[in-house]
PDB file of C-alpha atoms in Angstrom:
ATOM      1  CA  MET K   1     -65.844 -32.683  30.963  1.00 55.00           C
ATOM      2  CA  ASP K   2     -67.190 -29.476  32.313  1.00 61.00           C
ATOM      3  CA  ASP K   3     -69.089 -26.557  30.614  1.00 62.00           C
ATOM      4  CA  ARG K   4     -65.887 -24.722  29.805  1.00 69.00           C
ATOM      5  CA  ASP K   5     -64.454 -27.640  28.061  1.00 71.00           C
ATOM      6  CA  VAL K   6     -67.567 -27.911  25.878  1.00 66.00           C
ATOM      7  CA  LYS K   7     -67.634 -24.280  25.051  1.00 70.00           C
ATOM      8  CA  ASN K   8     -63.928 -24.420  24.248  1.00 81.00           C
ATOM      9  CA  ARG K   9     -64.361 -27.387  21.956  1.00 83.00           C
ATOM     10  CA  GLU K  10     -67.364 -25.894  20.264  1.00 80.00           C
ATOM     11  CA  GLU K  11     -65.628 -22.480  19.720  1.00 83.00           C
ATOM     12  CA  LYS K  12     -62.560 -24.314  18.219  1.00 88.00           C
ATOM     13  CA  ALA K  13     -64.743 -26.227  15.825  1.00 87.00           C
ATOM     14  CA  LEU K  14     -66.557 -23.065  14.754  1.00 89.00           C
ATOM     15  CA  ALA K  15     -63.204 -21.219  14.214  1.00 92.00           C
ATOM     16  CA  GLU K  16     -62.093 -24.103  11.916  1.00 93.00           C
ATOM     17  CA  PHE K  17     -65.302 -23.939   9.881  1.00 93.00           C
ATOM     18  CA  GLN K  18     -65.042 -20.166   9.657  1.00 94.00           C
ATOM     19  CA  LYS K  19     -61.469 -20.719   8.282  1.00 96.00           C
ATOM     20  CA  ALA K  20     -62.870 -23.215   5.738  1.00 95.00           C
ATOM     21  CA  VAL K  21     -65.498 -20.717   4.501  1.00 96.00           C
ATOM     22  CA  THR K  22     -62.822 -17.986   4.251  1.00 96.00           C
ATOM     23  CA  LEU K  23     -60.555 -20.252   2.252  1.00 97.00           C
ATOM     24  CA  ASP K  24     -63.407 -21.313  -0.010  1.00 97.00           C
ATOM     25  CA  PRO K  25     -66.527 -19.253   0.155  1.00 97.00           C
ATOM     26  CA  THR K  26     -68.196 -21.430  -2.423  1.00 97.00           C
ATOM     27  CA  SER K  27     -67.897 -24.667  -0.154  1.00 98.00           C
ATOM     28  CA  ALA K  28     -71.454 -25.566   0.683  1.00 98.00           C
ATOM     29  CA  ILE K  29     -70.341 -28.341   3.099  1.00 97.00           C
ATOM     30  CA  ALA K  30     -68.288 -25.710   4.928  1.00 97.00           C
ATOM     31  CA  HIS K  31     -71.236 -23.415   5.320  1.00 97.00           C
ATOM     32  CA  ALA K  32     -73.254 -26.234   6.696  1.00 98.00           C
ATOM     33  CA  GLY K  33     -70.542 -27.029   9.191  1.00 96.00           C
ATOM     34  CA  LEU K  34     -70.570 -23.351  10.191  1.00 96.00           C
ATOM     35  CA  ALA K  35     -74.333 -23.568  10.669  1.00 97.00           C
ATOM     36  CA  GLU K  36     -73.832 -26.704  12.943  1.00 95.00           C
ATOM     37  CA  GLY K  37     -71.167 -24.756  14.868  1.00 93.00           C
ATOM     38  CA  PHE K  38     -73.405 -21.710  15.452  1.00 94.00           C
ATOM     39  CA  SER K  39     -76.334 -23.964  16.359  1.00 94.00           C
ATOM     40  CA  SER K  40     -74.164 -25.732  18.943  1.00 89.00           C
ATOM     41  CA  LEU K  41     -73.116 -22.365  20.486  1.00 88.00           C
ATOM     42  CA  ALA K  42     -76.818 -21.163  20.386  1.00 90.00           C
ATOM     43  CA  VAL K  43     -77.725 -24.187  22.743  1.00 85.00           C
ATOM     44  CA  ILE K  44     -74.704 -23.488  25.028  1.00 82.00           C
ATOM     45  CA  ARG K  45     -75.216 -19.827  25.293  1.00 76.00           C
ATOM     46  CA  SER K  46     -78.726 -18.918  26.113  1.00 72.00           C
ATOM     47  CA  GLY K  47     -80.415 -15.519  25.912  1.00 76.00           C
ATOM     48  CA  ALA K  48     -79.410 -12.834  23.392  1.00 77.00           C
ATOM     49  CA  ASN K  49     -76.192 -14.682  22.459  1.00 81.00           C
ATOM     50  CA  GLY K  50     -78.291 -17.816  21.738  1.00 84.00           C
ATOM     51  CA  ILE K  51     -80.719 -15.881  19.472  1.00 90.00           C
ATOM     52  CA  GLU K  52     -77.734 -14.227  17.694  1.00 93.00           C
ATOM     53  CA  ASN K  53     -76.117 -17.665  17.196  1.00 93.00           C
ATOM     54  CA  TYR K  54     -79.320 -19.228  15.893  1.00 95.00           C
ATOM     55  CA  ALA K  55     -79.565 -16.297  13.380  1.00 96.00           C
ATOM     56  CA  LYS K  56     -75.988 -16.965  12.187  1.00 96.00           C
ATOM     57  CA  ALA K  57     -76.679 -20.623  11.965  1.00 97.00           C
ATOM     58  CA  LYS K  58     -79.816 -20.030   9.840  1.00 98.00           C
ATOM     59  CA  ALA K  59     -77.859 -17.676   7.548  1.00 98.00           C
ATOM     60  CA  ALA K  60     -75.074 -20.382   7.150  1.00 98.00           C
ATOM     61  CA  ALA K  61     -77.619 -23.136   6.458  1.00 98.00           C
ATOM     62  CA  GLU K  62     -79.384 -21.082   3.726  1.00 98.00           C
ATOM     63  CA  LYS K  63     -76.060 -20.207   2.146  1.00 98.00           C
ATOM     64  CA  ALA K  64     -75.022 -23.900   2.038  1.00 98.00           C
ATOM     65  CA  LEU K  65     -78.419 -24.724   0.242  1.00 98.00           C
ATOM     66  CA  THR K  66     -77.974 -21.777  -2.118  1.00 98.00           C
ATOM     67  CA  LEU K  67     -74.520 -23.168  -3.047  1.00 98.00           C
ATOM     68  CA  ASP K  68     -75.798 -26.800  -3.332  1.00 98.00           C
ATOM     69  CA  LYS K  69     -79.537 -27.404  -3.711  1.00 98.00           C
ATOM     70  CA  ASN K  70     -78.878 -31.215  -2.996  1.00 98.00           C
ATOM     71  CA  LEU K  71     -76.741 -30.947   0.090  1.00 98.00           C
ATOM     72  CA  SER K  72     -78.047 -33.471   2.570  1.00 98.00           C
ATOM     73  CA  GLU K  73     -76.074 -31.793   5.352  1.00 98.00           C
ATOM     74  CA  GLY K  74     -77.692 -28.353   4.461  1.00 98.00           C
ATOM     75  CA  PHE K  75     -81.227 -29.903   4.811  1.00 98.00           C
ATOM     76  CA  GLU K  76     -80.309 -31.707   8.048  1.00 98.00           C
ATOM     77  CA  ILE K  77     -79.058 -28.550   9.817  1.00 98.00           C
ATOM     78  CA  ARG K  78     -81.830 -26.343   8.470  1.00 98.00           C
ATOM     79  CA  GLY K  79     -84.554 -28.875   9.644  1.00 98.00           C
ATOM     80  CA  TRP K  80     -82.749 -29.034  13.152  1.00 97.00           C
ATOM     81  CA  LEU K  81     -82.842 -25.224  13.331  1.00 97.00           C
ATOM     82  CA  LYS K  82     -86.504 -25.241  12.256  1.00 97.00           C
ATOM     83  CA  ARG K  83     -87.213 -27.630  15.254  1.00 96.00           C
ATOM     84  CA  ASN K  84     -84.938 -25.911  17.808  1.00 92.00           C
ATOM     85  CA  ALA K  85     -85.101 -22.249  16.930  1.00 94.00           C
ATOM     86  CA  ASP K  86     -88.568 -21.813  15.266  1.00 95.00           C
ATOM     87  CA  TRP K  87     -90.496 -24.687  16.601  1.00 96.00           C
ATOM     88  CA  ASP K  88     -91.689 -25.455  12.973  1.00 97.00           C
ATOM     89  CA  LEU K  89     -91.985 -29.197  13.515  1.00 97.00           C
ATOM     90  CA  SER K  90     -93.511 -29.795  10.162  1.00 98.00           C
ATOM     91  CA  GLY K  91     -90.816 -27.819   8.182  1.00 98.00           C
ATOM     92  CA  ALA K  92     -88.232 -29.574  10.293  1.00 98.00           C
ATOM     93  CA  GLU K  93     -89.637 -33.042   9.408  1.00 98.00           C
ATOM     94  CA  THR K  94     -89.795 -32.093   5.750  1.00 98.00           C
ATOM     95  CA  ASP K  95     -86.105 -31.043   5.722  1.00 98.00           C
ATOM     96  CA  LEU K  96     -84.875 -34.003   7.744  1.00 98.00           C
ATOM     97  CA  ARG K  97     -86.719 -36.513   5.569  1.00 98.00           C
ATOM     98  CA  LEU K  98     -85.198 -34.766   2.550  1.00 98.00           C
ATOM     99  CA  ALA K  99     -81.769 -35.039   4.109  1.00 98.00           C
ATOM    100  CA  ILE K 100     -82.297 -38.678   4.519  1.00 98.00           C
ATOM    101  CA  GLN K 101     -83.652 -39.050   0.936  1.00 98.00           C
ATOM    102  CA  LEU K 102     -80.462 -37.538  -0.385  1.00 98.00           C
ATOM    103  CA  LYS K 103     -78.116 -39.497   1.936  1.00 98.00           C
ATOM    104  CA  PRO K 104     -79.980 -42.660   3.298  1.00 98.00           C
ATOM    105  CA  ASP K 105     -77.129 -43.520   5.599  1.00 98.00           C
ATOM    106  CA  PHE K 106     -76.827 -40.094   7.227  1.00 97.00           C
ATOM    107  CA  ALA K 107     -77.097 -41.127  10.811  1.00 97.00           C
ATOM    108  CA  LEU K 108     -77.391 -37.696  12.379  1.00 97.00           C
ATOM    109  CA  ALA K 109     -80.420 -36.751  10.249  1.00 97.00           C
ATOM    110  CA  HIS K 110     -82.165 -40.145  11.331  1.00 97.00           C
ATOM    111  CA  TYR K 111     -81.322 -39.372  14.856  1.00 97.00           C
ATOM    112  CA  ARG K 112     -82.621 -35.788  14.762  1.00 96.00           C
ATOM    113  CA  LEU K 113     -85.768 -36.935  12.799  1.00 97.00           C
ATOM    114  CA  SER K 114     -86.462 -39.289  15.719  1.00 95.00           C
ATOM    115  CA  GLN K 115     -86.418 -36.589  18.177  1.00 91.00           C
TER     116      GLN K 115
END
């Protein structure tokens, strides 16, 4: 799989989450998924596009947590963004541990905490 395939797959996933948010703007999990999508694109597209995508990811993560203050996926992606975009390692650890506390079998949160 080359870089174009990865970008196309990420863009398709992001479009699906955007559809979900459009269909139900009150869906916290859809906003968390949107945040994951923008976060992935931020990694793939560096520079100004990466910064813009990180900002969109952060906004979507915050919206998810505004809609559901106990959404494990919201804390997981917010923690990951704190680590990757802000280099706030302490804040990242706090959010990732909360994600695990809320959903102990959340493999992605465990994985990201280990990083």
